[in-house]
mmCIF file with all atom_site columns, C-alpha atoms in Angstrom:
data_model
loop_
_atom_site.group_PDB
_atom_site.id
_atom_site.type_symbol
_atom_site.label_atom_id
_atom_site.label_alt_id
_atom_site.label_comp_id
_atom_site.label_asym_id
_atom_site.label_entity_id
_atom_site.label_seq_id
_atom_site.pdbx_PDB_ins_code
_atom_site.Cartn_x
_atom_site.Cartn_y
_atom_site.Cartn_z
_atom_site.occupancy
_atom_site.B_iso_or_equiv
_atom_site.pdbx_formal_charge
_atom_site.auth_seq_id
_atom_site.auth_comp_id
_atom_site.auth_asym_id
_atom_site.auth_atom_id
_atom_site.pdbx_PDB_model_num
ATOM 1   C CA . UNK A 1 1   ? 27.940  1.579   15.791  1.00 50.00 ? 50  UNK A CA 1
ATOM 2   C CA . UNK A 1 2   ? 25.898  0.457   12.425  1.00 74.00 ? 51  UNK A CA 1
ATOM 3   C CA . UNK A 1 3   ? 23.130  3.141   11.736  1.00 84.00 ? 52  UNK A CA 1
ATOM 4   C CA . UNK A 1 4   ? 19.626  2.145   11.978  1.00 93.00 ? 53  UNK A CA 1
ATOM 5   C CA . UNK A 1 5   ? 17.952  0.960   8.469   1.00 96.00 ? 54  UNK A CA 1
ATOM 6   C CA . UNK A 1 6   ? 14.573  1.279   7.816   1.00 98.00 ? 55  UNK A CA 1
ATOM 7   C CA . UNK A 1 7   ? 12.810  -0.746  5.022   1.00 98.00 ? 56  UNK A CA 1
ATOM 8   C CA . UNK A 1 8   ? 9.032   0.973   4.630   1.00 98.00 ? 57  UNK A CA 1
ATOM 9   C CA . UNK A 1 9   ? 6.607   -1.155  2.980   1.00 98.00 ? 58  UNK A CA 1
ATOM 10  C CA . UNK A 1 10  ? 3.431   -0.371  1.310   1.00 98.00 ? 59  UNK A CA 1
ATOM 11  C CA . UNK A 1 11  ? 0.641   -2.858  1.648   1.00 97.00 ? 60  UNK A CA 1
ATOM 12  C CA . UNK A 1 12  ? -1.841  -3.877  -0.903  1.00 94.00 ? 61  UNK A CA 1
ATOM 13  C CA . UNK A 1 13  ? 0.153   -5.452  -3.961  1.00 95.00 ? 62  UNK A CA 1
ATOM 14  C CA . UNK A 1 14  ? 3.445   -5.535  -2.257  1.00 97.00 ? 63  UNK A CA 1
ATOM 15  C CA . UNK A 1 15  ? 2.970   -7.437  0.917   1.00 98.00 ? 64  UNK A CA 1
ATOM 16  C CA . UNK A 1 16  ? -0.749  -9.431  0.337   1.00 96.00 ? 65  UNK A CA 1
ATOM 17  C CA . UNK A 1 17  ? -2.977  -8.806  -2.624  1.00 94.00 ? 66  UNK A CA 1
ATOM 18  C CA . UNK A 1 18  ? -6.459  -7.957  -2.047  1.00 89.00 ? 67  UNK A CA 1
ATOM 19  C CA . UNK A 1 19  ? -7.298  -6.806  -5.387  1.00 89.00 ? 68  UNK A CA 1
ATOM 20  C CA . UNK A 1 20  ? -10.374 -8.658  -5.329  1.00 89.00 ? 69  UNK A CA 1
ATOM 21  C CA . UNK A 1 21  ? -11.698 -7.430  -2.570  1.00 90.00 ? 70  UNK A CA 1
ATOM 22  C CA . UNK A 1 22  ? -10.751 -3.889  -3.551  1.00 91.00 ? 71  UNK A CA 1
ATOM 23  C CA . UNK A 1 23  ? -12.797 -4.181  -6.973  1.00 93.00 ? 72  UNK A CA 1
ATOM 24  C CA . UNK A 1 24  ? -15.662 -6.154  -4.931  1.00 93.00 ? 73  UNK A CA 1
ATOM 25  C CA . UNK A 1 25  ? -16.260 -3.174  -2.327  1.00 93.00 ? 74  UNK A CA 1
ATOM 26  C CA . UNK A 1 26  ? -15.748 -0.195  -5.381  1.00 95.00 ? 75  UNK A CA 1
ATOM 27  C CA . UNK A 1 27  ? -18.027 -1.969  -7.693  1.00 95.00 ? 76  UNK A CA 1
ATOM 28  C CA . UNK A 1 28  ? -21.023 -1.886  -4.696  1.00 94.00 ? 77  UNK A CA 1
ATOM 29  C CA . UNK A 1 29  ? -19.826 1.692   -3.908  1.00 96.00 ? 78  UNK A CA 1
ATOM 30  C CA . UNK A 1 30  ? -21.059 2.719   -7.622  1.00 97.00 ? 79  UNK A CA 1
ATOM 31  C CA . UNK A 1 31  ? -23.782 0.752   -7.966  1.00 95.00 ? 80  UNK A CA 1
ATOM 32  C CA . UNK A 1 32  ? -25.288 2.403   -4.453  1.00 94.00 ? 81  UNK A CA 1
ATOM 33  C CA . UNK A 1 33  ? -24.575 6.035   -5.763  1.00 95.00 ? 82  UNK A CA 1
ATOM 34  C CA . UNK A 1 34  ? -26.250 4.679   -9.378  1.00 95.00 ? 83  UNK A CA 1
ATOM 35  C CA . UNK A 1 35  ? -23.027 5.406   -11.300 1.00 96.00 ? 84  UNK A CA 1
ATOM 36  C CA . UNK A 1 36  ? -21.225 3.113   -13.758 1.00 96.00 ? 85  UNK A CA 1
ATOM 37  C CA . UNK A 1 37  ? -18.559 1.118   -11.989 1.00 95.00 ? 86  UNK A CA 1
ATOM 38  C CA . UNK A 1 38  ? -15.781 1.570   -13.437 1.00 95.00 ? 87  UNK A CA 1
ATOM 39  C CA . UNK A 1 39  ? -13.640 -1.594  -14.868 1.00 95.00 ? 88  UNK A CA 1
ATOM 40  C CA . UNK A 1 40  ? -11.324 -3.411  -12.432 1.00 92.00 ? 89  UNK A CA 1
ATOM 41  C CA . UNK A 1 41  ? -8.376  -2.429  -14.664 1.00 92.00 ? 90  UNK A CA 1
ATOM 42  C CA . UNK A 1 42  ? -9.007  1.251   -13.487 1.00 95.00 ? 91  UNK A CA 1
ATOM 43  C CA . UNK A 1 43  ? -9.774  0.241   -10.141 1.00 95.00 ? 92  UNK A CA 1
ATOM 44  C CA . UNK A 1 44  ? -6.288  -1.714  -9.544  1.00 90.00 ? 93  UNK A CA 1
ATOM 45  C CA . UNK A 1 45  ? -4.716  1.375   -10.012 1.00 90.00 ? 94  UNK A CA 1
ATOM 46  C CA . UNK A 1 46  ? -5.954  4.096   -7.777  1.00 91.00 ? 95  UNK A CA 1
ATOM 47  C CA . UNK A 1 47  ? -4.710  0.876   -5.314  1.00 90.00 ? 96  UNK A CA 1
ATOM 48  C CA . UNK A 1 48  ? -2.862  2.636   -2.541  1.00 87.00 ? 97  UNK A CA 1
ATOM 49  C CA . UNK A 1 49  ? -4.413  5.931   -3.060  1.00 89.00 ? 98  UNK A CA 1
ATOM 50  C CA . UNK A 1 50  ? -6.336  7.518   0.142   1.00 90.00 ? 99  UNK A CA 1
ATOM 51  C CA . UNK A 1 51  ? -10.430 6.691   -0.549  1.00 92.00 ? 100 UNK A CA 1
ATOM 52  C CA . UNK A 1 52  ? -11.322 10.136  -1.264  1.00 94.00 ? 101 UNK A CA 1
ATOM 53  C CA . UNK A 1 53  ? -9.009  10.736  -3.645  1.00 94.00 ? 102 UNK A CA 1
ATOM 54  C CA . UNK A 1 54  ? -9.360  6.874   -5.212  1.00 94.00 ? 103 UNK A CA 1
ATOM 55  C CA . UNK A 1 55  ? -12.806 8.368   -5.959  1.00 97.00 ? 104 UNK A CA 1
ATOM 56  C CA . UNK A 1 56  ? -11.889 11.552  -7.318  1.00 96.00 ? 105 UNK A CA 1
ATOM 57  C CA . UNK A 1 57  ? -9.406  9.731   -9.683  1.00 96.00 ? 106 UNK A CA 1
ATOM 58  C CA . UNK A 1 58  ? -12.314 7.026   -10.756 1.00 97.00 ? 107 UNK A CA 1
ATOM 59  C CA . UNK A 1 59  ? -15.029 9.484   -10.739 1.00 97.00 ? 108 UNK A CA 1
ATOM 60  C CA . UNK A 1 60  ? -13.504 13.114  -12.691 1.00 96.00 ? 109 UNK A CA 1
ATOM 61  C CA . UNK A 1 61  ? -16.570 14.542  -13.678 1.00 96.00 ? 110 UNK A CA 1
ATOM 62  C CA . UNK A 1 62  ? -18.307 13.833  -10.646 1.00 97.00 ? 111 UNK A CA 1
ATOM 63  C CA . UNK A 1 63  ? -18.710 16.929  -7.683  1.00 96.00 ? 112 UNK A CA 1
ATOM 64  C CA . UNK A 1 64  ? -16.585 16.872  -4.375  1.00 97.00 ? 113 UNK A CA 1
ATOM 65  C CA . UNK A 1 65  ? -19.707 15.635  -1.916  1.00 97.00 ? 114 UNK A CA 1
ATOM 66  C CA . UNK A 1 66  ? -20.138 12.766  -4.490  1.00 97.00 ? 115 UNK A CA 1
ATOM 67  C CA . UNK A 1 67  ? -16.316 11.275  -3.876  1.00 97.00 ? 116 UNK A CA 1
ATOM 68  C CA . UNK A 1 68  ? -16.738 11.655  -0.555  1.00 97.00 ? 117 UNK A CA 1
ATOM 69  C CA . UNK A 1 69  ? -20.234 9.314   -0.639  1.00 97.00 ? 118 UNK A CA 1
ATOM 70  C CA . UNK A 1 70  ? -18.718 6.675   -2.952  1.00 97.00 ? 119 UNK A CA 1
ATOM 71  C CA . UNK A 1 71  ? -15.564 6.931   -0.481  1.00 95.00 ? 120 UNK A CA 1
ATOM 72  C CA . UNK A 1 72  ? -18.166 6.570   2.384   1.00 95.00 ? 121 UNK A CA 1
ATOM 73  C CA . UNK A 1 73  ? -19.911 3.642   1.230   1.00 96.00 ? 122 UNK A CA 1
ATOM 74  C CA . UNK A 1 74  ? -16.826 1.883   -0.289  1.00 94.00 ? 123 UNK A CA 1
ATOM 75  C CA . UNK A 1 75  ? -15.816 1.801   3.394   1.00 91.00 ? 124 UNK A CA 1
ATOM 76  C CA . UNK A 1 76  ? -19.616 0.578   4.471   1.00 93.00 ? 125 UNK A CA 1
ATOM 77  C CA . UNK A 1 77  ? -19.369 -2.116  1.599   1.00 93.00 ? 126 UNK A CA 1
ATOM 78  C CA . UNK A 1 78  ? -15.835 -3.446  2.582   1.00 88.00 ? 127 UNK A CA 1
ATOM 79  C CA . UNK A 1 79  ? -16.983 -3.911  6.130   1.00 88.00 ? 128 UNK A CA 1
ATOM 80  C CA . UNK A 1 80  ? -19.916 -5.737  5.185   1.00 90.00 ? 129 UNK A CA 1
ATOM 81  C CA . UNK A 1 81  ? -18.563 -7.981  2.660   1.00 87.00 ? 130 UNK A CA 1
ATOM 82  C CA . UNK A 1 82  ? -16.067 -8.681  5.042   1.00 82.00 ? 131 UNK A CA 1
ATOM 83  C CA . UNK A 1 83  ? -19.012 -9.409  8.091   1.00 87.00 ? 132 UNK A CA 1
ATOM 84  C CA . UNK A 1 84  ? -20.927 -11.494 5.515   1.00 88.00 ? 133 UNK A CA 1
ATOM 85  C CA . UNK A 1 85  ? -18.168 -13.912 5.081   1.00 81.00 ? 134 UNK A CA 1
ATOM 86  C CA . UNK A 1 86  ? -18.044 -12.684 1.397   1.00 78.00 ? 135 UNK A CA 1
ATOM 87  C CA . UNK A 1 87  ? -14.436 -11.523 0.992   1.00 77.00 ? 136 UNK A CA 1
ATOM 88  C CA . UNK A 1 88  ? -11.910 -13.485 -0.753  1.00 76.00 ? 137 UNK A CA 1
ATOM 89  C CA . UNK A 1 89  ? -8.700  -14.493 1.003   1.00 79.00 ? 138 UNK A CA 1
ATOM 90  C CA . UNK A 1 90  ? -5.991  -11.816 0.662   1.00 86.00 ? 139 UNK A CA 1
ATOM 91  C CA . UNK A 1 91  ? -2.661  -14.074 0.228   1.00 93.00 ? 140 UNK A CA 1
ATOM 92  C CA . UNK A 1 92  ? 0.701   -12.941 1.055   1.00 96.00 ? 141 UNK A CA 1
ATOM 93  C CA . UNK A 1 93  ? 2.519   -12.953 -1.788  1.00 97.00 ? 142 UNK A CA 1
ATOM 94  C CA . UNK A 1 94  ? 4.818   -15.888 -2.028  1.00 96.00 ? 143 UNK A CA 1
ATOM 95  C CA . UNK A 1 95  ? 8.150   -15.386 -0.481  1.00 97.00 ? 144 UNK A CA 1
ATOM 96  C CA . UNK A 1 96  ? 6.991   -12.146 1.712   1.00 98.00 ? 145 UNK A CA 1
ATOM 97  C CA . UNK A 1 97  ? 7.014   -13.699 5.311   1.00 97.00 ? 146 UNK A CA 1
ATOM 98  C CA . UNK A 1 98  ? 10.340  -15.005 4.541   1.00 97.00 ? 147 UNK A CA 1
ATOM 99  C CA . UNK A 1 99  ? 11.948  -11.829 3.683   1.00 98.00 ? 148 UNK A CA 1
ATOM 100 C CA . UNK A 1 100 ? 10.329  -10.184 6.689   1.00 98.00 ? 149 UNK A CA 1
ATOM 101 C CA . UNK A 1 101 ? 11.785  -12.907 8.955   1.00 97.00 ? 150 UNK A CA 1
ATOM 102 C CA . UNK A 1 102 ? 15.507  -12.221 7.013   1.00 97.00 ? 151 UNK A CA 1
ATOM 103 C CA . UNK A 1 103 ? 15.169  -8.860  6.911   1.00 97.00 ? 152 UNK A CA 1
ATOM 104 C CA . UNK A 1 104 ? 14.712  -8.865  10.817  1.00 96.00 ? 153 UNK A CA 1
ATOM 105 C CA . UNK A 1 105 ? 17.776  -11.212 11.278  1.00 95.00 ? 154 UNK A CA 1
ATOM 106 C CA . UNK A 1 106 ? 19.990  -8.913  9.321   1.00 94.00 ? 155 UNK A CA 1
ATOM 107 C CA . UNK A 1 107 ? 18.930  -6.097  11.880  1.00 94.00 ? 156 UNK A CA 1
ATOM 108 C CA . UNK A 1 108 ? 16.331  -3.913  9.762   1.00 97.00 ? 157 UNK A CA 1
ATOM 109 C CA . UNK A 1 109 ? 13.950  -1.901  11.297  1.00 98.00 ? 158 UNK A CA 1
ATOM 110 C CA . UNK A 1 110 ? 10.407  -2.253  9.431   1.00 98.00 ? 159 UNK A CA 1
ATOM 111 C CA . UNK A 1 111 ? 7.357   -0.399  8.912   1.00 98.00 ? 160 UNK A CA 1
ATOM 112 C CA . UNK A 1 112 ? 4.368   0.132   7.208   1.00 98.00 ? 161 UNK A CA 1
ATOM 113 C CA . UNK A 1 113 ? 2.997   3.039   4.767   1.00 98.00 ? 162 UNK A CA 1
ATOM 114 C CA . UNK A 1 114 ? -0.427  2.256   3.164   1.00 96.00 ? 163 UNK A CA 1
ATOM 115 C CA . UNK A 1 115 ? -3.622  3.539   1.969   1.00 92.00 ? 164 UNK A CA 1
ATOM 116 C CA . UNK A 1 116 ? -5.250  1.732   4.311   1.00 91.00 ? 165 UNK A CA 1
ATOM 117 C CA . UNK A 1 117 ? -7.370  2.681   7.643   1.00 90.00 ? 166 UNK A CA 1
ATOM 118 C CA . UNK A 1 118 ? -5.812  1.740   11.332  1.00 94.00 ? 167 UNK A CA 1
ATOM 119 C CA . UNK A 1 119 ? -8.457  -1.102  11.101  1.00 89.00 ? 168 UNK A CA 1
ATOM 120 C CA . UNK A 1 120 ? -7.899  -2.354  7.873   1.00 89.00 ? 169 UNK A CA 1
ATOM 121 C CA . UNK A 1 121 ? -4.184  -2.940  8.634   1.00 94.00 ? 170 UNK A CA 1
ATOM 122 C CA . UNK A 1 122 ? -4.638  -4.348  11.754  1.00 95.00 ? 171 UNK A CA 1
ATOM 123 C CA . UNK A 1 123 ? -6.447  -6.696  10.232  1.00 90.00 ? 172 UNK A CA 1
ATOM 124 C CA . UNK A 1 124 ? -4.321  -8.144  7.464   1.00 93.00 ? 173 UNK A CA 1
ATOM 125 C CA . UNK A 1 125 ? -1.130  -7.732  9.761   1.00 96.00 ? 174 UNK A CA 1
ATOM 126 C CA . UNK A 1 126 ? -2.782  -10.116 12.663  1.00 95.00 ? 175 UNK A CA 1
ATOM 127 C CA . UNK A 1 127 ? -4.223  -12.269 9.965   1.00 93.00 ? 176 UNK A CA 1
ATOM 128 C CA . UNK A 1 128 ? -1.052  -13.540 8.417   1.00 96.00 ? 177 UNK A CA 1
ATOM 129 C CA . UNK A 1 129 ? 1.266   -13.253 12.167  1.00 96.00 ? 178 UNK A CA 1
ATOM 130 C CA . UNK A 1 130 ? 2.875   -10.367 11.106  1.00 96.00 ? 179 UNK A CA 1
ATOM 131 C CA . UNK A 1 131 ? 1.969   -7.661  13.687  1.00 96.00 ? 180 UNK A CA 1
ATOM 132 C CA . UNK A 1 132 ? 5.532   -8.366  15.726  1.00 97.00 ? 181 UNK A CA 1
ATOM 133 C CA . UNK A 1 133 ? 7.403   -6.878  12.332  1.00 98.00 ? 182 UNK A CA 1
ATOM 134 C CA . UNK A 1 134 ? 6.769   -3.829  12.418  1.00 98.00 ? 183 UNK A CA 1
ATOM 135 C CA . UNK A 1 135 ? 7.551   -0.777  15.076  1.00 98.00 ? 184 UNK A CA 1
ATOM 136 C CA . UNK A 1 136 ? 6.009   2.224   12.697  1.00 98.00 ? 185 UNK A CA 1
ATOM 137 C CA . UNK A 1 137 ? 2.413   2.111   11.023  1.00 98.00 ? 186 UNK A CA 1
ATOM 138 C CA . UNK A 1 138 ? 1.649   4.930   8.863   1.00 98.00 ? 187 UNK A CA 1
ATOM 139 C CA . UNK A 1 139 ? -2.181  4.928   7.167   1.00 96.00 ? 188 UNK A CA 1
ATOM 140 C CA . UNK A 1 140 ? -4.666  6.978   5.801   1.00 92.00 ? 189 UNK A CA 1
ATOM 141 C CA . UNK A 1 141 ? -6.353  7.850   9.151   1.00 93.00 ? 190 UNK A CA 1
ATOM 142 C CA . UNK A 1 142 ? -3.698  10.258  10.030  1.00 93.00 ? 191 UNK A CA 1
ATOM 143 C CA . UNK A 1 143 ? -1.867  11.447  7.033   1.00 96.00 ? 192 UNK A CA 1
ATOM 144 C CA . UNK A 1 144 ? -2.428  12.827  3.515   1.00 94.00 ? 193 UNK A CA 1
ATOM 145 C CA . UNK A 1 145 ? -2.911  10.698  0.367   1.00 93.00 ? 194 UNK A CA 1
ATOM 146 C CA . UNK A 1 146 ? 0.389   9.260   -1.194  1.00 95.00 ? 195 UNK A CA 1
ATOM 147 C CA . UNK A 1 147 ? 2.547   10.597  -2.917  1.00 95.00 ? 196 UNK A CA 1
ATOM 148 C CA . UNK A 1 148 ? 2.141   13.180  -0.501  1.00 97.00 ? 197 UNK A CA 1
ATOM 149 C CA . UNK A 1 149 ? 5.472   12.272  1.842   1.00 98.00 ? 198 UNK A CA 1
ATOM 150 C CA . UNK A 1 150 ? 3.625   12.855  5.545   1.00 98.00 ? 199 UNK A CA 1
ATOM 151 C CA . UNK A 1 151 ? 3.646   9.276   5.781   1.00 98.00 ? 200 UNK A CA 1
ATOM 152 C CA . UNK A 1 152 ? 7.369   8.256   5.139   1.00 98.00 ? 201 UNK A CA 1
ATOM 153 C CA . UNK A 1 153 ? 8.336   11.810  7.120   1.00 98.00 ? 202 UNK A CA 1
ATOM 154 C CA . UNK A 1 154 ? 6.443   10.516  10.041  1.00 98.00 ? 203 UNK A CA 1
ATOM 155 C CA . UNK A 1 155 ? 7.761   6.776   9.695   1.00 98.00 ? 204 UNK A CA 1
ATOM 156 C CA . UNK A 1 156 ? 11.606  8.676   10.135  1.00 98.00 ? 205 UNK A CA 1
ATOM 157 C CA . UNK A 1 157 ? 10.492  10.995  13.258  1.00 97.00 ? 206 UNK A CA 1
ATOM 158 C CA . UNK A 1 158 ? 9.191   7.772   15.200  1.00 97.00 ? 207 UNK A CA 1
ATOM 159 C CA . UNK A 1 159 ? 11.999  5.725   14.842  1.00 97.00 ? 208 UNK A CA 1
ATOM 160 C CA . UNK A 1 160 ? 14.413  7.723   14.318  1.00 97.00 ? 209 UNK A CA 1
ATOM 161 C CA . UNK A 1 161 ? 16.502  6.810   10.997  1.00 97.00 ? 210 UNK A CA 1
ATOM 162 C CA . UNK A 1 162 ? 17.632  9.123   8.126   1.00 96.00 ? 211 UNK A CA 1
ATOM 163 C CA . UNK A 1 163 ? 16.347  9.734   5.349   1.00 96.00 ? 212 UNK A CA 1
ATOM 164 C CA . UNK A 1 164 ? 19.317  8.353   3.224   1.00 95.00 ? 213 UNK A CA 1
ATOM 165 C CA . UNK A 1 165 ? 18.712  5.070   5.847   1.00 96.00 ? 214 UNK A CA 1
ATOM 166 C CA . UNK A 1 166 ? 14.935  4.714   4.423   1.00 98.00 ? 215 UNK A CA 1
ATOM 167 C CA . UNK A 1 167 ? 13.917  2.339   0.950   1.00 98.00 ? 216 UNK A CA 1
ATOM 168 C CA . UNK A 1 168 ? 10.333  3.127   0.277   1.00 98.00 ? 217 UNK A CA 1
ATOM 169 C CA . UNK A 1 169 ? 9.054   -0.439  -0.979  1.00 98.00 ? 218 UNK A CA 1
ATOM 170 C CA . UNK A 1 170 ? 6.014   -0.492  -2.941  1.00 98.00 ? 219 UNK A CA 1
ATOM 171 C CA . UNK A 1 171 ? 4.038   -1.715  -6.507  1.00 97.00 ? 220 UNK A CA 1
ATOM 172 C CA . UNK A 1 172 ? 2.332   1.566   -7.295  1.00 96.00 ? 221 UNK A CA 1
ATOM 173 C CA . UNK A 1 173 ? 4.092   4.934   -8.256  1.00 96.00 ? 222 UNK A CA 1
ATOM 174 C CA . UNK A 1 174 ? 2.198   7.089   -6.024  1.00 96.00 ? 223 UNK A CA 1
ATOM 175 C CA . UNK A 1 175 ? 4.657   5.232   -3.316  1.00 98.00 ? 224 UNK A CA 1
ATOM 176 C CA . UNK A 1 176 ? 7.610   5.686   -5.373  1.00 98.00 ? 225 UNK A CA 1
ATOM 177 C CA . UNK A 1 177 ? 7.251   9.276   -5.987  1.00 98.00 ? 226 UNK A CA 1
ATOM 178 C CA . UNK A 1 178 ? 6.498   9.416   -1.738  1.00 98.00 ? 227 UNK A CA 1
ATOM 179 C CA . UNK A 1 179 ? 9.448   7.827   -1.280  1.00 98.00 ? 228 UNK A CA 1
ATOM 180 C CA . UNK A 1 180 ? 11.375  10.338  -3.842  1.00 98.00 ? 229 UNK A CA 1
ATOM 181 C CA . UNK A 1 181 ? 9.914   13.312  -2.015  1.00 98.00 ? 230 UNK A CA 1
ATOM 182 C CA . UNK A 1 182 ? 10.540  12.331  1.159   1.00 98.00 ? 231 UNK A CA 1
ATOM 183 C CA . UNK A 1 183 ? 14.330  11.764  0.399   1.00 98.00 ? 232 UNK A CA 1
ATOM 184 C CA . UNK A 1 184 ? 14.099  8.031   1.063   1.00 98.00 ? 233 UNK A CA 1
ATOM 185 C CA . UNK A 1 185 ? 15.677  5.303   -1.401  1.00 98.00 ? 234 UNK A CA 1
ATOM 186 C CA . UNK A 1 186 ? 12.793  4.352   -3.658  1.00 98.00 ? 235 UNK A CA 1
ATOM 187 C CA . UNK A 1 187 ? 12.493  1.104   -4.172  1.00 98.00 ? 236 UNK A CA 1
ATOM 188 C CA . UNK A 1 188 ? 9.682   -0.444  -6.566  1.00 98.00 ? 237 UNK A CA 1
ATOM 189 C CA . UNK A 1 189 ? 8.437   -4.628  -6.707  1.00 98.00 ? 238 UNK A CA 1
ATOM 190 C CA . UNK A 1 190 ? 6.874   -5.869  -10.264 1.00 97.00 ? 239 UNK A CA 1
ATOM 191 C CA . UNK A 1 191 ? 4.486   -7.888  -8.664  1.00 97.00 ? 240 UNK A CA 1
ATOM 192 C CA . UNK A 1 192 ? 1.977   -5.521  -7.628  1.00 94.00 ? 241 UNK A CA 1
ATOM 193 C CA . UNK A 1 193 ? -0.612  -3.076  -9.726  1.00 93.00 ? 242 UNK A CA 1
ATOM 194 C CA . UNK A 1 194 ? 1.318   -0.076  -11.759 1.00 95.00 ? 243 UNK A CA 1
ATOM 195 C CA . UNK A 1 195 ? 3.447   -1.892  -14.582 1.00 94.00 ? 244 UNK A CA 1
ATOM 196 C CA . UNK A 1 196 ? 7.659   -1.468  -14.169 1.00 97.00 ? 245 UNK A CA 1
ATOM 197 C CA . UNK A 1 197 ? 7.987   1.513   -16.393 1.00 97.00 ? 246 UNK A CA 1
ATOM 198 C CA . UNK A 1 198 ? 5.899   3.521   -14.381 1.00 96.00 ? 247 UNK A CA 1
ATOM 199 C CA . UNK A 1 199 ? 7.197   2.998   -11.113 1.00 97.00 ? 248 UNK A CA 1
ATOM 200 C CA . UNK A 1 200 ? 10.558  3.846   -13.138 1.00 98.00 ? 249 UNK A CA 1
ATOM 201 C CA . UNK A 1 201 ? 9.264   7.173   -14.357 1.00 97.00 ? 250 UNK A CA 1
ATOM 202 C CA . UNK A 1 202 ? 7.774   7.744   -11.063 1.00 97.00 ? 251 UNK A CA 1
ATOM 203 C CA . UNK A 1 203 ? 11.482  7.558   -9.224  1.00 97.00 ? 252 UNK A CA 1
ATOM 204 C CA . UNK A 1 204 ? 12.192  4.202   -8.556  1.00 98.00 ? 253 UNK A CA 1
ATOM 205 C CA . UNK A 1 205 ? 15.777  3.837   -8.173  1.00 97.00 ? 254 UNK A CA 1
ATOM 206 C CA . UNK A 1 206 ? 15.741  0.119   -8.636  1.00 97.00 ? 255 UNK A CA 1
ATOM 207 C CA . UNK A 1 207 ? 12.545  -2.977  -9.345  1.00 98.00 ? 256 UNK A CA 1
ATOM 208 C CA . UNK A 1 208 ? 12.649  -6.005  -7.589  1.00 98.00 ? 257 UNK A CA 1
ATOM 209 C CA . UNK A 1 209 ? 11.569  -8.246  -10.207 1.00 97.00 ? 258 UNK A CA 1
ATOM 210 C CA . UNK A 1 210 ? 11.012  -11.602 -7.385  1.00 97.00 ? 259 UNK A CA 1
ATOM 211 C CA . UNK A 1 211 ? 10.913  -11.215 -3.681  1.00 98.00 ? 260 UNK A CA 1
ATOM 212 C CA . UNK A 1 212 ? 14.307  -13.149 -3.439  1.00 96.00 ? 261 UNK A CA 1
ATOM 213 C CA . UNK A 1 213 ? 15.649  -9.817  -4.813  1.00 97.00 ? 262 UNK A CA 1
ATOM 214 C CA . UNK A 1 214 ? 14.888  -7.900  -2.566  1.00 97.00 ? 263 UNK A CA 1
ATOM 215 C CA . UNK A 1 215 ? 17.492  -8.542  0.454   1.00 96.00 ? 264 UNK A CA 1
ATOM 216 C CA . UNK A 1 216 ? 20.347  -7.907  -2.241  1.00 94.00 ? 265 UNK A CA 1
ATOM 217 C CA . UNK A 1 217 ? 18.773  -4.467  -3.729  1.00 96.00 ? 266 UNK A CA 1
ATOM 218 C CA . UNK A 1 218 ? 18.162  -3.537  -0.272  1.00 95.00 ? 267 UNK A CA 1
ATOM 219 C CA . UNK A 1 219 ? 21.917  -3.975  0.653   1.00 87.00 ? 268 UNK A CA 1
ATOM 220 C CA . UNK A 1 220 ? 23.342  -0.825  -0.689  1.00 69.00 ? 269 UNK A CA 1
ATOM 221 C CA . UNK A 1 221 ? 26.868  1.069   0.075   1.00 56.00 ? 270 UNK A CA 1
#
């Protein structure tokens, strides 16, 4: 019998980018607290990161309760830019529901691990048809900020598939040094938010430069 295979994606800037929106909702978090906001460049890369700590990596100098208000109304801001019709579309990237639908066909198991709230998932998942993919969703509601491995752990205990069975897909190196921790085959894509080097440094064991290379890193010994 073939052993199960699980391929673990991270969200934001490996499956749909939403850096827009991300910047948009962070930028109105600062302004409400009456703190600089800090330049999108920054702000791409705490991408992925739980909000709290996001905050605590944007703001340094600033005390504990104040992260947890600019994580508070980042959340506030998000939902009502989204209400307000004032979000910008967040686009699969090109290729992505294609390599779901092959990845399926070659018998993968797939999942999620993401920064992201329950909600926020659900969201993008129904948005694009993509709910029917996955059979493990791991976000921030329940679990630790990456690279903290709860999430990927968890992933393995629900459906049951060893770690040496796992690839931990993602842009940003707090997912490939999750991945690394959690004993899962880190796996990093160039299209996303941290540049390649880093996700090399961080553990990646290989870079999908394309989308189309994906199904052929994927298929390891």
């Amino acid at each position: 019998m073939t052993r199960p295979r699980l391929a673990l994606f991270d969200c934001d800037g490996t499956l749909v980018d939403s850096q827009a929106n991300i910047c948009l909702a962070a930028i109105e978090a600062f302004d409400l607290a009456g703190l600089t906001p800090p330049p999108a460049s920054a702000i791409r890369r705490i991408v992925g990161l739980s909000l709290v700590e996001a905050m605590r990596v944007l703001a340094p100098a600033e005390p504990e309760d104040m992260h947890r208000r600019l994580a508070a109304d980042y959340k506030a801001a998000f939902f009502r830019l989204r209400t307000e019709g004032a979000m910008e579309p967040e686009p699969l990237f090109e290729g992505i529901a294609a390599l779901l639908d092959r990845l399926a066909a070659d018998g993968w198991l797939m999942g999620v691990a993401t920064g992201k709230s329950d909600r926020g998932l659900a969201r993008v998942l129904a948005e694009h048809g993509l709910s029917h993919h996955f059979v493990t969703l791991q976000t921030a509601d329940r679990h630790p900020s990456k690279p903290d491995p709860s999430m990927v752990l968890a992933a393995m205990a629900e459906t049951g598939v060893a770690a040496g069975d796992v690839a931990m897909i993602g842009d940003t190196s707090f997912d490939m040094a999750m991945g690394k921790a959690a004993g899962a085959f880190p796996v990093g894509v160039a299209w996303g938010y941290h540049d390649v080097h880093e996700l090399v440094k961080a553990g990646a064991a290989v870079v999908a430069d394309e989308v189309s290379d994906l199904p052929r890193l994927l298929a390891r010994p």
